[in-house]
């Protein structure tokens, strides 16, 4: 009786790594909760030859579904590293149009949090919420 | 007649010149890029003592400033995506228009493939907006940081900008099984010495092998549905505002008098 050799070696245990798309979708959903759905978060996914891109977007239903793009995250086959484009220059540390490279989930969360809690983003959210009341 | 102006101010405080130009040319919609003038100063310069009054309708973005002398609600926000602002223009008279204002990343920050992908994204945003407003009377205006002949502007996946009215009026063509709409790019015929106006909108003399010297990064492109409202002579590259020449004695953009970019102006006879 022959036994099959294990050529795989020891399979690494599954780590609790959350992909950028999961994190962005959570935050998109959170925005709706926080604003009683006055503002709705959305993640648009596009694919090109070698990479996948996700755009985190705010939609304002009462403004004829006006859309405001907050950031874009792009990665290749592996979830990390991921490049983040801060569309509205909310982070003082980032130069305009240059992507911010995040090597792992922790770095990605830090950058996304920086953008979402920035003064610029909060001013935009306040401005959009004000428009919903007109 | 609807008159639209785009000018990349290069961060300079050119609001007095902008105000003079706005009044002289009776501009309805003013799109400014790299404008570092505080809003009150800009509005004050535009409106003080002038018959034509400008307002800055709601816009959460800072990269492009869009002002209008049309009634406040004539400019309705559709989409802002960093360097791209899409507005629905509903003038008191005439057909409405979809305005796509852009200031895309410089070649300093992005290589050619990145710029091309940026144009593919822009094309997608335009298609989505056209679907939303249910018409194709679309005008794209701004600093693309690419010339009319570069891949992202010409390719079917990008803006699909073509150089003649005749081709544009064909409406679209099928590429890889997908129907792609054309945009007419009248800027093609504004290059070089034998064009109307200066040889381009932006001058750059580099040390690399290939340099065009004059570039037309500042462009306007129109969907075929707008062509009945547009005559090519109603597109101008502005070189003089009252007594101030925007060109130096050697005929290049004079950064001390104006910006490194020349303004572009287009008129559409939408209210006929």
Coordinates of C-alpha atoms in Angstrom, one line a residue:
Chain A
X1 CA 0.0 0.0 0.0
X2 CA 1.5 3.3 -1.1
X3 CA 1.3 6.5 0.9
X4 CA 1.1 9.9 -0.8
X5 CA 3.9 12.2 0.2
X6 CA 2.8 15.6 1.5
X7 CA 4.6 18.0 -0.8
X8 CA 2.7 21.0 0.7
X9 CA 4.6 21.1 3.9
X10 CA 2.8 22.5 6.9
X11 CA -0.1 24.6 5.8
X12 CA 0.0 28.0 7.7
X13 CA -2.9 28.4 10.0
X14 CA -5.6 30.8 8.7
X15 CA -4.9 34.3 9.9
X16 CA -7.5 36.8 10.6
X17 CA -6.4 39.1 7.8
X18 CA -9.2 41.3 6.5
X19 CA -8.9 42.3 2.9
X20 CA -9.2 46.0 2.0
X21 CA -12.6 45.5 0.3
X22 CA -14.0 44.1 3.6
X23 CA -12.7 47.0 5.6
X24 CA -14.0 49.6 3.1
X25 CA -17.5 47.9 2.9
X26 CA -17.7 48.0 6.7
X27 CA -17.0 51.7 6.7
X28 CA -19.4 52.3 3.9
X29 CA -22.1 50.6 5.9
X30 CA -21.1 52.5 9.1
X31 CA -21.7 55.9 7.4
X32 CA -25.3 55.0 6.7
X33 CA -25.8 54.0 10.3
X34 CA -24.2 57.1 11.7
X35 CA -26.2 59.5 9.5
X36 CA -29.6 57.7 9.6
X37 CA -29.1 56.9 6.0
X38 CA -29.0 60.6 5.0
X39 CA -25.6 59.8 3.6
X40 CA -25.0 56.3 2.1
X41 CA -21.6 54.7 1.7
X42 CA -20.8 52.6 -1.3
X43 CA -17.7 50.8 -2.6
X44 CA -17.3 50.6 -6.4
X45 CA -15.1 47.9 -7.6
X46 CA -13.2 48.0 -11.0
X47 CA -10.7 45.5 -12.4
X48 CA -8.0 46.1 -14.9
X49 CA -5.4 43.8 -16.3
X50 CA -3.4 43.3 -13.2
X51 CA -5.1 44.9 -10.3
X52 CA -8.4 45.5 -8.5
X53 CA -9.5 49.0 -7.4
X54 CA -12.1 50.0 -4.9
X55 CA -13.5 53.5 -4.6
X56 CA -15.2 54.4 -1.3
X57 CA -18.0 56.8 -2.2
X58 CA -20.6 58.9 -0.3
X59 CA -24.0 59.0 -2.0
X60 CA -26.6 61.6 -1.0
X61 CA -30.1 60.2 -1.8
X62 CA -31.8 63.5 -1.2
X63 CA -29.5 65.4 -3.5
X64 CA -30.6 63.3 -6.5
X65 CA -28.0 60.7 -5.6
X66 CA -25.0 63.1 -5.8
X67 CA -21.8 61.1 -5.4
X68 CA -18.6 62.1 -3.7
X69 CA -15.5 59.9 -4.0
X70 CA -13.4 59.8 -0.8
X71 CA -10.6 57.4 -1.6
X72 CA -9.4 54.7 -3.9
X73 CA -7.5 51.5 -2.8
X74 CA -5.7 49.4 -5.4
X75 CA -3.9 46.1 -5.0
X76 CA -2.7 43.2 -7.2
X77 CA -3.5 39.5 -6.7
X78 CA -2.6 39.7 -3.0
X79 CA -4.7 41.9 -0.7
X80 CA -1.5 43.6 0.6
X81 CA 0.4 45.7 -0.1
X82 CA -2.4 48.1 -1.1
X83 CA -2.0 51.6 -2.5
X84 CA -4.4 54.3 -1.3
X85 CA -5.2 57.4 -3.3
X86 CA -6.4 60.3 -1.1
X87 CA -8.6 62.0 -3.7
X88 CA -9.1 65.2 -1.8
X89 CA -5.6 65.7 -0.2
X90 CA -7.0 65.3 3.3
X91 CA -3.8 64.0 4.7
X92 CA -1.1 66.6 5.2
X93 CA 1.6 63.9 4.9
X94 CA 0.6 62.8 1.4
X95 CA 1.7 64.8 -1.6
X96 CA -1.0 65.5 -4.1
X97 CA -1.9 62.5 -6.3
X98 CA 0.9 60.3 -4.9
X99 CA -0.6 57.0 -3.6
X100 CA 0.2 55.9 0.0
X101 CA 1.5 52.4 0.1
X102 CA 0.2 50.2 3.0
X103 CA 2.1 47.0 3.6
X104 CA -0.5 45.4 5.8
X105 CA -3.9 45.6 7.3
X106 CA -2.8 47.7 10.3
X107 CA -1.2 50.3 8.0
X108 CA -4.2 50.3 5.7
X109 CA -6.6 50.9 8.6
X110 CA -4.4 53.8 9.9
X111 CA -4.5 55.5 6.5
X112 CA -8.2 55.0 5.9
X113 CA -9.0 56.3 9.4
X114 CA -6.7 59.3 8.8
X115 CA -8.7 60.2 5.7
X116 CA -12.1 59.5 7.2
X117 CA -11.5 61.5 10.3
X118 CA -9.7 64.4 8.6
X119 CA -10.9 67.9 8.9
X120 CA -11.6 68.0 5.1
X121 CA -13.7 64.8 5.1
X122 CA -15.7 66.0 8.2
X123 CA -16.3 69.4 6.6
X124 CA -17.6 67.7 3.5
X125 CA -19.9 65.4 5.5
X126 CA -21.2 68.4 7.5
X127 CA -21.8 70.3 4.2
X128 CA -23.6 67.3 2.6
X129 CA -25.7 66.8 5.7
X130 CA -26.6 70.5 5.7
X131 CA -27.7 70.2 2.0
X132 CA -30.0 67.3 2.9
X133 CA -31.9 69.6 5.2
X134 CA -32.6 72.3 2.6
Chain B
X1 CA -25.5 81.6 -25.9
X2 CA -23.7 79.9 -23.0
X3 CA -20.1 80.9 -22.4
X4 CA -17.7 78.7 -20.4
X5 CA -14.1 79.5 -19.4
X6 CA -11.4 77.3 -18.0
X7 CA -8.1 78.5 -16.5
X8 CA -5.4 76.8 -14.5
X9 CA -4.1 79.7 -12.4
X10 CA -0.9 77.9 -11.3
X11 CA -1.6 79.0 -7.7
X12 CA -1.2 82.7 -8.6
X13 CA -3.5 85.4 -7.3
X14 CA -4.9 86.3 -10.7
X15 CA -8.4 87.1 -9.5
X16 CA -8.4 90.7 -10.8
X17 CA -7.6 89.4 -14.3
X18 CA -10.2 86.6 -14.0
X19 CA -12.8 89.2 -13.1
X20 CA -11.9 91.4 -16.1
X21 CA -12.1 88.5 -18.4
X22 CA -15.4 87.3 -16.9
X23 CA -17.0 90.6 -17.5
X24 CA -15.5 91.3 -20.9
X25 CA -16.4 87.9 -22.3
X26 CA -19.8 87.7 -20.4
X27 CA -18.8 84.3 -19.0
X28 CA -21.7 82.2 -17.6
X29 CA -19.6 79.4 -16.1
X30 CA -16.1 79.9 -14.8
X31 CA -14.0 76.8 -14.0
X32 CA -10.7 77.4 -12.2
X33 CA -7.9 75.0 -11.3
X34 CA -5.0 75.6 -8.9
X35 CA -6.9 78.6 -7.6
X36 CA -5.5 79.5 -4.2
X37 CA -7.5 82.7 -3.8
X38 CA -9.8 82.8 -0.8
X39 CA -13.5 82.5 -1.9
X40 CA -14.5 85.9 -0.5
X41 CA -11.6 87.6 -2.3
X42 CA -12.5 85.8 -5.5
X43 CA -16.2 86.6 -5.3
X44 CA -15.5 90.2 -4.3
X45 CA -13.2 90.7 -7.3
X46 CA -15.8 89.2 -9.7
X47 CA -18.8 91.1 -8.3
X48 CA -17.6 94.4 -7.0
X49 CA -19.2 97.2 -9.1
X50 CA -20.0 94.8 -11.9
X51 CA -23.4 94.2 -13.5
X52 CA -22.8 90.5 -14.0
X53 CA -22.8 88.8 -10.6
X54 CA -21.3 85.4 -9.8
X55 CA -22.1 82.8 -7.2
X56 CA -20.4 79.7 -6.1
X57 CA -23.0 77.0 -6.0
X58 CA -22.6 74.1 -3.5
X59 CA -19.5 72.1 -4.1
X60 CA -17.6 70.1 -1.5
X61 CA -14.5 69.8 -3.5
X62 CA -11.5 72.2 -3.5
X63 CA -9.5 71.1 -6.4
X64 CA -11.7 72.8 -9.0
X65 CA -13.7 76.0 -8.4
X66 CA -16.8 76.4 -10.5
X67 CA -18.7 79.7 -10.4
X68 CA -21.6 80.9 -12.4
X69 CA -23.5 84.0 -13.3
X70 CA -26.5 81.9 -14.0
X71 CA -29.2 81.5 -11.4
X72 CA -27.9 79.7 -8.3
X73 CA -29.8 76.5 -9.0
X74 CA -28.7 76.2 -12.6
X75 CA -25.6 74.3 -11.5
X76 CA -26.5 71.0 -9.8
X77 CA -23.9 68.7 -8.4
X78 CA -23.8 65.2 -9.9
X79 CA -20.4 63.7 -8.9
X80 CA -17.1 64.8 -7.4
X81 CA -14.1 62.6 -7.7
X82 CA -11.1 64.5 -6.5
X83 CA -9.8 66.0 -9.7
X84 CA -13.1 65.5 -11.6
X85 CA -16.4 67.5 -11.0
X86 CA -19.5 66.7 -12.9
X87 CA -22.4 69.2 -12.9
X88 CA -25.8 69.3 -14.5
X89 CA -26.3 72.8 -16.1
X90 CA -29.9 73.8 -16.3
X91 CA -29.9 77.3 -17.9
X92 CA -33.1 79.4 -17.7
X93 CA -33.4 79.1 -21.5
X94 CA -32.4 76.3 -23.8
X95 CA -31.4 72.7 -23.4
X96 CA -29.5 71.5 -20.3
X97 CA -25.9 70.4 -20.5
X98 CA -23.7 68.0 -18.6
X99 CA -20.4 69.7 -17.6
X100 CA -17.4 67.6 -16.7
X101 CA -14.6 69.8 -15.3
X102 CA -11.2 68.1 -14.8
X103 CA -7.8 68.8 -13.6
X104 CA -6.0 65.5 -13.9
X105 CA -2.6 64.6 -12.3
X106 CA 0.5 66.1 -13.7
X107 CA 3.1 64.0 -15.6
X108 CA 5.4 64.8 -12.7
X109 CA 3.2 62.6 -10.4
X110 CA 2.0 59.9 -12.7
X111 CA 3.7 57.9 -15.5
X112 CA 1.9 57.4 -18.8
X113 CA 0.0 54.1 -18.0
X114 CA -1.3 55.7 -14.7
X115 CA -2.5 58.7 -16.7
X116 CA -4.2 56.4 -19.2
X117 CA -6.0 54.5 -16.4
X118 CA -7.1 57.9 -15.0
X119 CA -8.7 58.7 -18.3
X120 CA -10.4 55.3 -18.4
X121 CA -11.9 56.1 -15.0
X122 CA -13.0 59.6 -16.2
X123 CA -14.7 58.0 -19.2
X124 CA -16.6 55.7 -16.8
X125 CA -17.7 58.6 -14.6
X126 CA -18.9 60.4 -17.8
X127 CA -20.9 57.4 -18.9
X128 CA -22.5 57.0 -15.4
X129 CA -23.4 60.7 -15.3
X130 CA -25.0 60.5 -18.8
X131 CA -27.0 57.5 -17.7
X132 CA -28.2 59.5 -14.7
X133 CA -29.2 62.6 -16.6
X134 CA -30.6 60.7 -19.6
X135 CA -28.9 62.7 -22.3
X136 CA -25.5 63.0 -24.1
X137 CA -25.1 66.8 -24.3
X138 CA -21.8 66.5 -22.5
X139 CA -18.9 69.0 -22.5
X140 CA -15.6 68.0 -20.9
X141 CA -13.3 71.0 -20.1
X142 CA -10.1 71.3 -18.1
X143 CA -6.4 70.5 -17.8
X144 CA -6.0 66.9 -18.7
X145 CA -2.2 67.1 -18.4
X146 CA -2.2 65.1 -21.6
X147 CA -2.1 66.2 -25.2
X148 CA -5.1 65.5 -27.6
X149 CA -3.0 62.8 -29.4
X150 CA -2.0 60.8 -26.3
X151 CA -3.4 57.4 -25.6
X152 CA -5.8 58.1 -22.8
X153 CA -7.5 60.9 -24.7
X154 CA -7.7 59.1 -28.0
X155 CA -8.3 55.4 -27.0
X156 CA -11.8 53.9 -27.0
X157 CA -11.5 52.9 -23.4
X158 CA -10.4 56.5 -22.6
X159 CA -12.1 59.6 -23.8
X160 CA -12.3 58.5 -27.4
X161 CA -11.6 62.0 -28.5
X162 CA -11.5 62.4 -32.3
X163 CA -10.1 65.2 -34.4
X164 CA -12.9 65.9 -36.9
X165 CA -16.6 66.8 -36.6
X166 CA -17.3 64.3 -39.4
X167 CA -15.9 61.4 -37.5
X168 CA -17.6 62.5 -34.2
X169 CA -21.0 62.8 -35.9
X170 CA -20.7 59.1 -36.6
X171 CA -21.6 58.8 -32.9
X172 CA -19.7 55.7 -31.9
X173 CA -17.8 52.7 -33.0
X174 CA -17.6 49.1 -31.7
X175 CA -14.3 48.1 -30.1
X176 CA -13.9 44.6 -28.5
X177 CA -17.6 44.1 -28.9
X178 CA -18.6 47.2 -26.9
X179 CA -20.1 50.3 -28.5
X180 CA -18.0 53.3 -27.5
X181 CA -19.3 56.9 -27.9
X182 CA -17.1 59.6 -29.5
X183 CA -16.2 63.0 -28.2
X184 CA -15.1 65.7 -30.7
X185 CA -11.9 67.3 -29.7
X186 CA -11.5 70.6 -31.5
X187 CA -8.1 71.2 -29.8
X188 CA -6.4 69.1 -32.5
X189 CA -6.6 72.0 -34.9
X190 CA -5.1 74.5 -32.4
X191 CA -1.5 73.2 -32.6
X192 CA 1.4 75.0 -34.3
X193 CA 1.9 78.2 -36.2
X194 CA -0.9 77.9 -38.7
X195 CA -3.7 77.5 -36.1
X196 CA -6.0 80.1 -34.8
X197 CA -4.3 81.7 -31.8
X198 CA -1.1 80.6 -30.1
X199 CA 0.6 77.3 -30.9
X200 CA -0.8 75.7 -27.7
X201 CA -1.9 76.4 -24.1
X202 CA 1.2 75.3 -22.2
X203 CA 4.9 75.5 -23.0
X204 CA 7.6 73.2 -21.7
X205 CA 11.2 73.0 -22.8
X206 CA 12.9 69.9 -21.4
X207 CA 16.1 68.1 -21.9
X208 CA 14.7 64.7 -22.8
X209 CA 14.8 63.3 -26.4
X210 CA 11.2 64.1 -27.2
X211 CA 9.8 67.4 -26.3
X212 CA 6.8 69.1 -28.0
X213 CA 7.6 72.5 -26.5
X214 CA 4.0 73.6 -27.0
X215 CA 1.3 71.4 -25.5
X216 CA -2.4 71.5 -25.4
X217 CA -3.1 70.1 -21.9
X218 CA -6.1 72.5 -21.5
X219 CA -8.9 71.1 -23.6
X220 CA -12.5 71.0 -24.4
X221 CA -14.3 68.0 -25.8
X222 CA -17.9 67.7 -26.9
X223 CA -20.3 64.8 -27.5
X224 CA -21.8 64.8 -31.0
X225 CA -25.2 65.8 -29.5
X226 CA -23.7 69.2 -28.7
X227 CA -22.2 69.9 -32.2
X228 CA -25.3 71.6 -33.6
X229 CA -24.8 74.2 -30.9
X230 CA -21.0 74.7 -31.5
X231 CA -19.0 76.5 -34.2
X232 CA -15.2 75.9 -34.1
X233 CA -14.6 79.7 -34.2
X234 CA -16.4 79.9 -30.9
X235 CA -13.5 78.2 -29.2
X236 CA -10.7 80.6 -28.2
X237 CA -7.3 80.3 -26.4
X238 CA -7.1 83.6 -24.7
X239 CA -3.8 85.5 -24.9
X240 CA -4.8 89.0 -23.8
X241 CA -7.1 90.4 -21.1
X242 CA -7.8 94.1 -21.7
X243 CA -4.3 95.6 -21.8
X244 CA -2.5 92.7 -20.2
X245 CA -0.8 90.2 -22.5
X246 CA -0.6 86.7 -21.2
X247 CA 2.3 86.1 -23.5
X248 CA 5.9 87.3 -23.1
X249 CA 7.7 89.2 -25.9
X250 CA 9.0 85.9 -27.2
X251 CA 5.4 84.6 -27.5
X252 CA 5.4 82.2 -24.6
X253 CA 3.0 82.1 -21.6
X254 CA 4.2 84.9 -19.3
X255 CA 4.2 83.5 -15.8
X256 CA 4.8 87.0 -14.3
X257 CA 1.7 88.5 -16.0
X258 CA -0.5 85.4 -15.9
X259 CA -0.2 81.7 -15.5
X260 CA 1.9 79.0 -17.1
X261 CA -1.3 77.9 -18.7
X262 CA -3.5 80.0 -21.1
X263 CA -7.2 80.2 -20.5
X264 CA -9.6 78.5 -22.9
X265 CA -13.1 79.8 -23.7
X266 CA -16.0 78.1 -25.5
X267 CA -19.5 79.5 -26.5
X268 CA -22.5 77.2 -27.2
X269 CA -25.7 78.5 -28.8
X270 CA -27.9 76.4 -26.5
X271 CA -30.7 78.9 -26.3
X272 CA -31.6 78.9 -29.9

